[in-house]
Every structure is written in C-alpha cells, then in structure tokens.
Tab-separated table of N, CA, C and O in Angstrom:
chain	number	residue	atom	x	y	z
D	1370	MET	N	44.524	-11.189	-4.118
D	1370	MET	CA	43.174	-11.250	-4.622
D	1370	MET	C	42.528	-9.890	-4.358
D	1370	MET	O	42.530	-9.402	-3.254
D	1371	SER	N	41.966	-9.321	-5.377
D	1371	SER	CA	41.345	-8.010	-5.197
D	1371	SER	C	39.963	-8.165	-4.583
D	1371	SER	O	39.332	-9.207	-4.671
D	1372	GLU	N	39.523	-7.078	-3.979
D	1372	GLU	CA	38.224	-7.111	-3.302
D	1372	GLU	C	37.070	-7.248	-4.294
D	1372	GLU	O	36.046	-7.831	-4.002
D	1373	ALA	N	37.231	-6.713	-5.490
D	1373	ALA	CA	36.182	-6.795	-6.506
D	1373	ALA	C	35.961	-8.237	-6.946
D	1373	ALA	O	34.852	-8.626	-7.283
D	1374	ASN	N	37.016	-9.051	-6.950
D	1374	ASN	CA	36.879	-10.442	-7.374
D	1374	ASN	C	36.394	-11.353	-6.261
D	1374	ASN	O	35.843	-12.405	-6.524
D	1375	SER	N	36.599	-10.971	-5.005
D	1375	SER	CA	36.255	-11.858	-3.906
D	1375	SER	C	34.769	-11.829	-3.542
D	1375	SER	O	34.244	-12.805	-3.054
D	1376	SER	N	34.102	-10.717	-3.748
D	1376	SER	CA	32.681	-10.662	-3.402
D	1376	SER	C	31.843	-10.449	-4.660
D	1376	SER	O	32.176	-9.618	-5.488
D	1377	PRO	N	30.769	-11.213	-4.802
D	1377	PRO	CA	29.918	-11.031	-5.981
D	1377	PRO	C	29.206	-9.675	-5.905
D	1377	PRO	O	28.909	-9.168	-4.827
D	1378	GLU	N	28.951	-9.137	-7.071
D	1378	GLU	CA	28.254	-7.854	-7.117
D	1378	GLU	C	26.808	-8.045	-6.698
D	1378	GLU	O	26.145	-8.982	-7.115
D	1379	ARG	N	26.362	-7.128	-5.904
D	1379	ARG	CA	24.990	-7.182	-5.416
D	1379	ARG	C	24.083	-6.491	-6.419
D	1379	ARG	O	24.331	-5.375	-6.829
D	1380	GLN	N	23.024	-7.175	-6.771
D	1380	GLN	CA	22.062	-6.600	-7.695
D	1380	GLN	C	20.771	-6.339	-6.947
D	1380	GLN	O	20.470	-7.001	-5.963
D	1381	GLY	N	20.020	-5.390	-7.408
D	1381	GLY	CA	18.755	-5.064	-6.760
D	1381	GLY	C	18.909	-3.923	-5.787
D	1381	GLY	O	19.925	-3.238	-5.736
D	1382	LEU	N	17.891	-3.751	-5.003
D	1382	LEU	CA	17.840	-2.648	-4.057
D	1382	LEU	C	18.432	-3.051	-2.714
D	1382	LEU	O	18.344	-4.206	-2.308
D	1383	THR	N	18.984	-2.074	-2.037
D	1383	THR	CA	19.405	-2.313	-0.660
D	1383	THR	C	18.157	-2.323	0.211
D	1383	THR	O	17.110	-1.805	-0.196
D	1384	PRO	N	18.233	-2.899	1.394
D	1384	PRO	CA	17.054	-2.895	2.273
D	1384	PRO	C	16.539	-1.484	2.565
D	1384	PRO	O	15.330	-1.263	2.624
D	1385	ARG	N	17.435	-0.536	2.741
D	1385	ARG	CA	17.014	0.848	3.004
D	1385	ARG	C	16.260	1.427	1.811
D	1385	ARG	O	15.230	2.085	1.975
D	1386	GLN	N	16.743	1.168	0.592
D	1386	GLN	CA	16.064	1.663	-0.606
D	1386	GLN	C	14.691	1.009	-0.752
D	1386	GLN	O	13.719	1.677	-1.108
D	1387	ALA	N	14.608	-0.278	-0.473
D	1387	ALA	CA	13.325	-0.990	-0.565
D	1387	ALA	C	12.329	-0.418	0.433
D	1387	ALA	O	11.155	-0.215	0.102
D	1388	ARG	N	12.787	-0.144	1.657
D	1388	ARG	CA	11.894	0.455	2.658
D	1388	ARG	C	11.398	1.808	2.208
D	1388	ARG	O	10.213	2.115	2.313
D	1389	ARG	N	12.286	2.628	1.701
D	1389	ARG	CA	11.887	3.970	1.273
D	1389	ARG	C	10.907	3.925	0.109
D	1389	ARG	O	9.949	4.705	0.059
D	1390	ILE	N	11.120	3.019	-0.822
D	1390	ILE	CA	10.198	2.894	-1.957
D	1390	ILE	C	8.824	2.444	-1.476
D	1390	ILE	O	7.797	2.984	-1.885
D	1391	ARG	N	8.781	1.465	-0.584
D	1391	ARG	CA	7.495	0.982	-0.094
D	1391	ARG	C	6.798	2.000	0.800
D	1391	ARG	O	5.579	2.088	0.810
D	1392	ILE	N	7.563	2.787	1.548
D	1392	ILE	CA	6.964	3.862	2.341
D	1392	ILE	C	6.336	4.892	1.411
D	1392	ILE	O	5.199	5.330	1.619
D	1393	ALA	N	7.060	5.265	0.363
D	1393	ALA	CA	6.516	6.235	-0.605
D	1393	ALA	C	5.296	5.663	-1.314
D	1393	ALA	O	4.295	6.364	-1.497
D	1394	LEU	N	5.358	4.393	-1.707
D	1394	LEU	CA	4.230	3.750	-2.369
D	1394	LEU	C	3.002	3.706	-1.452
D	1394	LEU	O	1.888	3.994	-1.883
D	1395	SER	N	3.220	3.379	-0.192
D	1395	SER	CA	2.104	3.360	0.766
D	1395	SER	C	1.487	4.740	0.920
D	1395	SER	O	0.268	4.883	0.975
D	1396	ALA	N	2.333	5.763	0.985
D	1396	ALA	CA	1.826	7.128	1.129
D	1396	ALA	C	1.035	7.562	-0.101
D	1396	ALA	O	-0.030	8.178	0.012
D	1397	VAL	N	1.534	7.216	-1.286
D	1397	VAL	CA	0.840	7.575	-2.526
D	1397	VAL	C	-0.512	6.862	-2.598
D	1397	VAL	O	-1.529	7.468	-2.956
D	1398	ILE	N	-0.539	5.588	-2.259
D	1398	ILE	CA	-1.794	4.845	-2.289
D	1398	ILE	C	-2.755	5.392	-1.244
D	1398	ILE	O	-3.959	5.501	-1.492
D	1399	MET	N	-2.236	5.789	-0.087
D	1399	MET	CA	-3.096	6.366	0.947
D	1399	MET	C	-3.731	7.662	0.454
D	1399	MET	O	-4.933	7.892	0.651
D	1400	ILE	N	-2.974	8.489	-0.214
D	1400	ILE	CA	-3.504	9.736	-0.768
D	1400	ILE	C	-4.537	9.435	-1.852
D	1400	ILE	O	-5.607	10.062	-1.900
D	1401	ALA	N	-4.247	8.462	-2.718
D	1401	ALA	CA	-5.188	8.101	-3.785
D	1401	ALA	C	-6.495	7.549	-3.215
D	1401	ALA	O	-7.581	7.896	-3.686
D	1402	VAL	N	-6.405	6.710	-2.195
D	1402	VAL	CA	-7.611	6.151	-1.578
D	1402	VAL	C	-8.411	7.255	-0.899
D	1402	VAL	O	-9.644	7.294	-1.003
D	1403	GLY	N	-7.724	8.165	-0.215
D	1403	GLY	CA	-8.425	9.279	0.421
D	1403	GLY	C	-9.128	10.168	-0.583
D	1403	GLY	O	-10.279	10.584	-0.368
D	1404	THR	N	-8.468	10.442	-1.701
D	1404	THR	CA	-9.082	11.250	-2.758
D	1404	THR	C	-10.289	10.534	-3.365
D	1404	THR	O	-11.340	11.147	-3.586
D	1405	THR	N	-10.148	9.245	-3.608
D	1405	THR	CA	-11.257	8.465	-4.146
D	1405	THR	C	-12.429	8.429	-3.168
D	1405	THR	O	-13.593	8.518	-3.576
D	1406	LEU	N	-12.124	8.322	-1.893
D	1406	LEU	CA	-13.178	8.341	-0.877
D	1406	LEU	C	-13.962	9.647	-0.926
D	1406	LEU	O	-15.195	9.636	-0.917
D	1407	VAL	N	-13.253	10.755	-1.021
D	1407	VAL	CA	-13.929	12.058	-1.089
D	1407	VAL	C	-14.797	12.152	-2.342
D	1407	VAL	O	-15.948	12.602	-2.292
D	1408	LEU	N	-14.270	11.689	-3.477
D	1408	LEU	CA	-15.044	11.729	-4.725
D	1408	LEU	C	-16.260	10.816	-4.663
D	1408	LEU	O	-17.342	11.178	-5.130
D	1409	ARG	N	-16.095	9.613	-4.106
D	1409	ARG	CA	-17.219	8.669	-4.004
D	1409	ARG	C	-18.291	9.182	-3.054
D	1409	ARG	O	-19.470	9.006	-3.297
D	1410	LEU	N	-17.869	9.813	-1.962
D	1410	LEU	CA	-18.860	10.351	-1.033
D	1410	LEU	C	-19.585	11.552	-1.618
D	1410	LEU	O	-20.705	11.846	-1.223
D	1411	GLY	N	-18.952	12.227	-2.577
D	1411	GLY	CA	-19.628	13.320	-3.260
D	1411	GLY	C	-20.733	12.827	-4.165
D	1411	GLY	O	-21.747	13.494	-4.356
D	1412	SER	N	-20.550	11.634	-4.725
D	1412	SER	CA	-21.556	11.101	-5.642
D	1412	SER	C	-22.585	10.212	-4.941
D	1412	SER	O	-23.733	10.156	-5.347
D	1413	THR	N	-22.185	9.488	-3.921
D	1413	THR	CA	-23.102	8.627	-3.191
D	1413	THR	C	-22.767	8.683	-1.707
D	1413	THR	O	-21.612	8.583	-1.323
D	1414	HIS	N	-23.782	8.874	-0.898
D	1414	HIS	CA	-23.580	8.943	0.542
D	1414	HIS	C	-23.901	7.577	1.132
D	1414	HIS	O	-25.057	7.261	1.394
D	1415	SER	N	-22.876	6.775	1.301
D	1415	SER	CA	-23.069	5.420	1.789
D	1415	SER	C	-22.092	5.136	2.921
D	1415	SER	O	-20.897	5.431	2.819
D	1416	VAL	N	-22.609	4.550	3.975
D	1416	VAL	CA	-21.757	4.161	5.092
D	1416	VAL	C	-20.839	3.017	4.657
D	1416	VAL	O	-19.684	2.947	5.085
D	1417	LEU	N	-21.340	2.133	3.794
D	1417	LEU	CA	-20.501	1.041	3.299
D	1417	LEU	C	-19.307	1.564	2.507
D	1417	LEU	O	-18.190	1.066	2.650
D	1418	THR	N	-19.550	2.575	1.672
D	1418	THR	CA	-18.454	3.164	0.905
D	1418	THR	C	-17.406	3.730	1.849
D	1418	THR	O	-16.206	3.498	1.678
D	1419	MET	N	-17.851	4.461	2.847
D	1419	MET	CA	-16.918	5.038	3.797
D	1419	MET	C	-16.182	3.934	4.560
D	1419	MET	O	-14.984	4.035	4.820
D	1420	GLY	N	-16.869	2.866	4.884
D	1420	GLY	CA	-16.242	1.752	5.585
D	1420	GLY	C	-15.175	1.060	4.770
D	1420	GLY	O	-14.081	0.797	5.260
D	1421	PHE	N	-15.496	0.754	3.504
D	1421	PHE	CA	-14.522	0.068	2.657
D	1421	PHE	C	-13.282	0.918	2.413
D	1421	PHE	O	-12.156	0.432	2.506
D	1422	TYR	N	-13.475	2.181	2.101
D	1422	TYR	CA	-12.318	3.039	1.866
D	1422	TYR	C	-11.598	3.370	3.164
D	1422	TYR	O	-10.389	3.584	3.175
D	1423	GLY	N	-12.322	3.384	4.268
D	1423	GLY	CA	-11.670	3.549	5.567
D	1423	GLY	C	-10.753	2.384	5.876
D	1423	GLY	O	-9.639	2.556	6.374
D	1424	ILE	N	-11.222	1.183	5.567
D	1424	ILE	CA	-10.378	-0.005	5.746
D	1424	ILE	C	-9.136	0.084	4.855
D	1424	ILE	O	-8.026	-0.239	5.288
D	1425	ALA	N	-9.312	0.528	3.622
D	1425	ALA	CA	-8.168	0.679	2.719
D	1425	ALA	C	-7.179	1.705	3.261
D	1425	ALA	O	-5.957	1.509	3.160
D	1426	LEU	N	-7.669	2.791	3.857
D	1426	LEU	CA	-6.778	3.785	4.458
D	1426	LEU	C	-6.024	3.197	5.646
D	1426	LEU	O	-4.816	3.437	5.807
D	1427	ILE	N	-6.713	2.429	6.468
D	1427	ILE	CA	-6.063	1.800	7.618
D	1427	ILE	C	-4.981	0.830	7.151
D	1427	ILE	O	-3.880	0.786	7.703
D	1428	LEU	N	-5.280	0.043	6.118
D	1428	LEU	CA	-4.289	-0.905	5.598
D	1428	LEU	C	-3.094	-0.191	4.983
D	1428	LEU	O	-1.959	-0.650	5.121
D	1429	SER	N	-3.326	0.946	4.329
D	1429	SER	CA	-2.215	1.724	3.774
D	1429	SER	C	-1.326	2.242	4.894
D	1429	SER	O	-0.098	2.209	4.790
D	1430	GLY	N	-1.942	2.720	5.950
D	1430	GLY	CA	-1.161	3.188	7.099
D	1430	GLY	C	-0.410	2.059	7.775
D	1430	GLY	O	0.744	2.227	8.197
D	1431	SER	N	-1.036	0.897	7.860
D	1431	SER	CA	-0.358	-0.263	8.441
D	1431	SER	C	0.836	-0.677	7.602
D	1431	SER	O	1.896	-1.014	8.141
D	1432	ALA	N	0.685	-0.638	6.293
D	1432	ALA	CA	1.804	-0.969	5.407
D	1432	ALA	C	2.931	0.044	5.560
D	1432	ALA	O	4.111	-0.319	5.523
D	1433	LEU	N	2.589	1.298	5.749
D	1433	LEU	CA	3.598	2.331	5.953
D	1433	LEU	C	4.397	2.050	7.228
D	1433	LEU	O	5.632	2.094	7.226
D	1434	VAL	N	3.705	1.710	8.308
D	1434	VAL	CA	4.383	1.409	9.576
D	1434	VAL	C	5.220	0.144	9.450
D	1434	VAL	O	6.360	0.092	9.928
D	1435	LEU	N	4.683	-0.880	8.803
D	1435	LEU	CA	5.443	-2.116	8.607
D	1435	LEU	C	6.710	-1.856	7.792
D	1435	LEU	O	7.771	-2.424	8.089
D	1436	SER	N	6.625	-1.010	6.785
D	1436	SER	CA	7.804	-0.694	5.974
D	1436	SER	C	8.854	0.022	6.806
D	1436	SER	O	10.048	-0.237	6.662
D	1437	ARG	N	8.428	0.920	7.648
D	1437	ARG	CA	9.381	1.638	8.506
D	1437	ARG	C	10.076	0.701	9.474
D	1437	ARG	O	11.206	0.941	9.878
D	1438	GLN	N	9.411	-0.370	9.860
D	1438	GLN	CA	9.998	-1.333	10.783
D	1438	GLN	C	10.826	-2.397	10.068
D	1438	GLN	O	11.336	-3.304	10.707
D	1439	GLY	N	10.936	-2.300	8.757
D	1439	GLY	CA	11.747	-3.241	8.007
D	1439	GLY	C	11.008	-4.458	7.503
D	1439	GLY	O	11.613	-5.370	6.955
D	1440	ARG	N	9.720	-4.527	7.671
D	1440	ARG	CA	8.924	-5.669	7.208
D	1440	ARG	C	8.343	-5.351	5.838
D	1440	ARG	O	7.138	-5.299	5.637
D	1441	THR	N	9.229	-5.146	4.860
D	1441	THR	CA	8.793	-4.638	3.560
D	1441	THR	C	7.974	-5.651	2.770
D	1441	THR	O	7.021	-5.264	2.086
D	1442	ARG	N	8.297	-6.906	2.850
D	1442	ARG	CA	7.519	-7.901	2.094
D	1442	ARG	C	6.120	-8.069	2.679
D	1442	ARG	O	5.139	-8.187	1.947
D	1443	VAL	N	6.034	-8.065	3.984
D	1443	VAL	CA	4.720	-8.140	4.632
D	1443	VAL	C	3.913	-6.892	4.292
D	1443	VAL	O	2.716	-6.969	4.005
D	1444	ALA	N	4.578	-5.740	4.305
D	1444	ALA	CA	3.903	-4.484	3.976
D	1444	ALA	C	3.366	-4.505	2.552
D	1444	ALA	O	2.254	-4.036	2.294
D	1445	THR	N	4.132	-5.048	1.628
D	1445	THR	CA	3.685	-5.130	0.242
D	1445	THR	C	2.459	-6.029	0.125
D	1445	THR	O	1.498	-5.704	-0.578
D	1446	ALA	N	2.467	-7.141	0.830
D	1446	ALA	CA	1.314	-8.050	0.799
D	1446	ALA	C	0.084	-7.392	1.409
D	1446	ALA	O	-1.016	-7.470	0.840
D	1447	VAL	N	0.253	-6.743	2.544
D	1447	VAL	CA	-0.867	-6.062	3.196
D	1447	VAL	C	-1.421	-4.980	2.289
D	1447	VAL	O	-2.635	-4.856	2.110
D	1448	LEU	N	-0.534	-4.205	1.715
D	1448	LEU	CA	-0.952	-3.101	0.855
D	1448	LEU	C	-1.666	-3.606	-0.393
D	1448	LEU	O	-2.774	-3.172	-0.704
D	1449	GLY	N	-1.054	-4.524	-1.093
D	1449	GLY	CA	-1.631	-5.014	-2.347
D	1449	GLY	C	-2.931	-5.767	-2.163
D	1449	GLY	O	-3.959	-5.423	-2.752
D	1450	VAL	N	-2.907	-6.788	-1.335
D	1450	VAL	CA	-4.083	-7.632	-1.146
D	1450	VAL	C	-5.193	-6.884	-0.409
D	1450	VAL	O	-6.356	-6.917	-0.817
D	1451	GLY	N	-4.833	-6.193	0.647
D	1451	GLY	CA	-5.838	-5.497	1.447
D	1451	GLY	C	-6.569	-4.414	0.696
D	1451	GLY	O	-7.805	-4.349	0.719
D	1452	VAL	N	-5.835	-3.563	0.023
D	1452	VAL	CA	-6.471	-2.469	-0.724
D	1452	VAL	C	-7.279	-3.021	-1.897
D	1452	VAL	O	-8.385	-2.552	-2.171
D	1453	ALA	N	-6.752	-4.034	-2.579
D	1453	ALA	CA	-7.492	-4.627	-3.703
D	1453	ALA	C	-8.812	-5.244	-3.232
D	1453	ALA	O	-9.852	-5.063	-3.879
D	1454	VAL	N	-8.792	-5.944	-2.104
D	1454	VAL	CA	-10.021	-6.553	-1.581
D	1454	VAL	C	-11.012	-5.474	-1.156
D	1454	VAL	O	-12.213	-5.580	-1.438
D	1455	ALA	N	-10.536	-4.421	-0.506
D	1455	ALA	CA	-11.436	-3.349	-0.063
D	1455	ALA	C	-12.080	-2.643	-1.251
D	1455	ALA	O	-13.298	-2.404	-1.259
D	1456	VAL	N	-11.309	-2.332	-2.265
D	1456	VAL	CA	-11.842	-1.638	-3.443
D	1456	VAL	C	-12.778	-2.560	-4.233
D	1456	VAL	O	-13.849	-2.136	-4.679
D	1457	ALA	N	-12.392	-3.828	-4.397
D	1457	ALA	CA	-13.254	-4.772	-5.116
D	1457	ALA	C	-14.563	-5.004	-4.363
D	1457	ALA	O	-15.632	-5.112	-4.988
D	1458	SER	N	-14.507	-5.057	-3.056
D	1458	SER	CA	-15.729	-5.230	-2.261
D	1458	SER	C	-16.654	-4.040	-2.415
D	1458	SER	O	-17.873	-4.208	-2.558
D	1459	GLU	N	-16.087	-2.848	-2.383
D	1459	GLU	CA	-16.909	-1.640	-2.559
D	1459	GLU	C	-17.537	-1.613	-3.944
D	1459	GLU	O	-18.705	-1.289	-4.100
D	1460	TRP	N	-16.782	-2.013	-4.942
D	1460	TRP	CA	-17.301	-2.039	-6.313
D	1460	TRP	C	-18.429	-3.084	-6.422
D	1460	TRP	O	-19.454	-2.843	-7.061
D	1461	ALA	N	-18.233	-4.237	-5.785
D	1461	ALA	CA	-19.259	-5.294	-5.848
D	1461	ALA	C	-20.551	-4.850	-5.168
D	1461	ALA	O	-21.641	-5.087	-5.683
D	1462	VAL	N	-20.430	-4.192	-4.029
D	1462	VAL	CA	-21.620	-3.720	-3.326
D	1462	VAL	C	-22.308	-2.613	-4.128
D	1462	VAL	O	-23.532	-2.580	-4.232
D	1463	ALA	N	-21.518	-1.730	-4.750
D	1463	ALA	CA	-22.097	-0.643	-5.548
D	1463	ALA	C	-22.800	-1.183	-6.788
D	1463	ALA	O	-23.811	-0.621	-7.224
D	1464	SER	N	-22.307	-2.272	-7.377
D	1464	SER	CA	-22.929	-2.819	-8.577
D	1464	SER	C	-24.235	-3.553	-8.257
D	1464	SER	O	-25.055	-3.767	-9.151
D	1465	MET	N	-24.452	-3.926	-7.024
D	1465	MET	CA	-25.689	-4.612	-6.632
D	1465	MET	C	-26.867	-3.653	-6.506
D	1465	MET	O	-27.995	-4.088	-6.524
D	1466	ARG	N	-26.582	-2.398	-6.389
D	1466	ARG	CA	-27.659	-1.417	-6.183
D	1466	ARG	C	-28.360	-1.080	-7.445
D	1466	ARG	O	-28.140	-1.123	-8.499
C-alpha cells in the first residue's frame, strides 16, 4: 500500500500558516486603526474617539498575541467582533452630535 493512498490529502492551511496569516491580519488592522485614529483626531478632538480607537488598538494587539500563542480562532473572534463593536460605537456616538 503506498503512502499516498493510506492518508487522505489535507486541504486548507496548516496551523503555522493560519497563525502567520492572522498575525499579519492583526498587524494590518492595527495599522489601519492607528491611522484612522490620527485622521479622526485631526478632524475632531474627542476623548471618546480616542477611547474607542484605543480599545480597538488594544484588541488588535491582543489578537496578535493570541495568534502567536496558537489561539487563532479566538484571535479571529476578538479581532473581528471587538474592532467592529469599537468602530460602530464610535460612529454611533459621533452621529449623535
């Protein structure tokens, strides 16, 4: 029996590739949030704006650390949900003014 027939072919990413992709994604989102924070503070000087984007930066960094530790699914959830809630909250507060 050949080795190719005995084991099914693995599809998808290896755990190492998944970690690297999520680390890169976290870093890119962290840079984007930081840039947006600088632009928003240029147009409006608000402590709430700085707070919301600061939280998004912290969550991006947390996702980066979680990805490095191999917790890629948790990191994806933290990154996606956390950053979306922080940005949506900032938008909601800005629209009330």
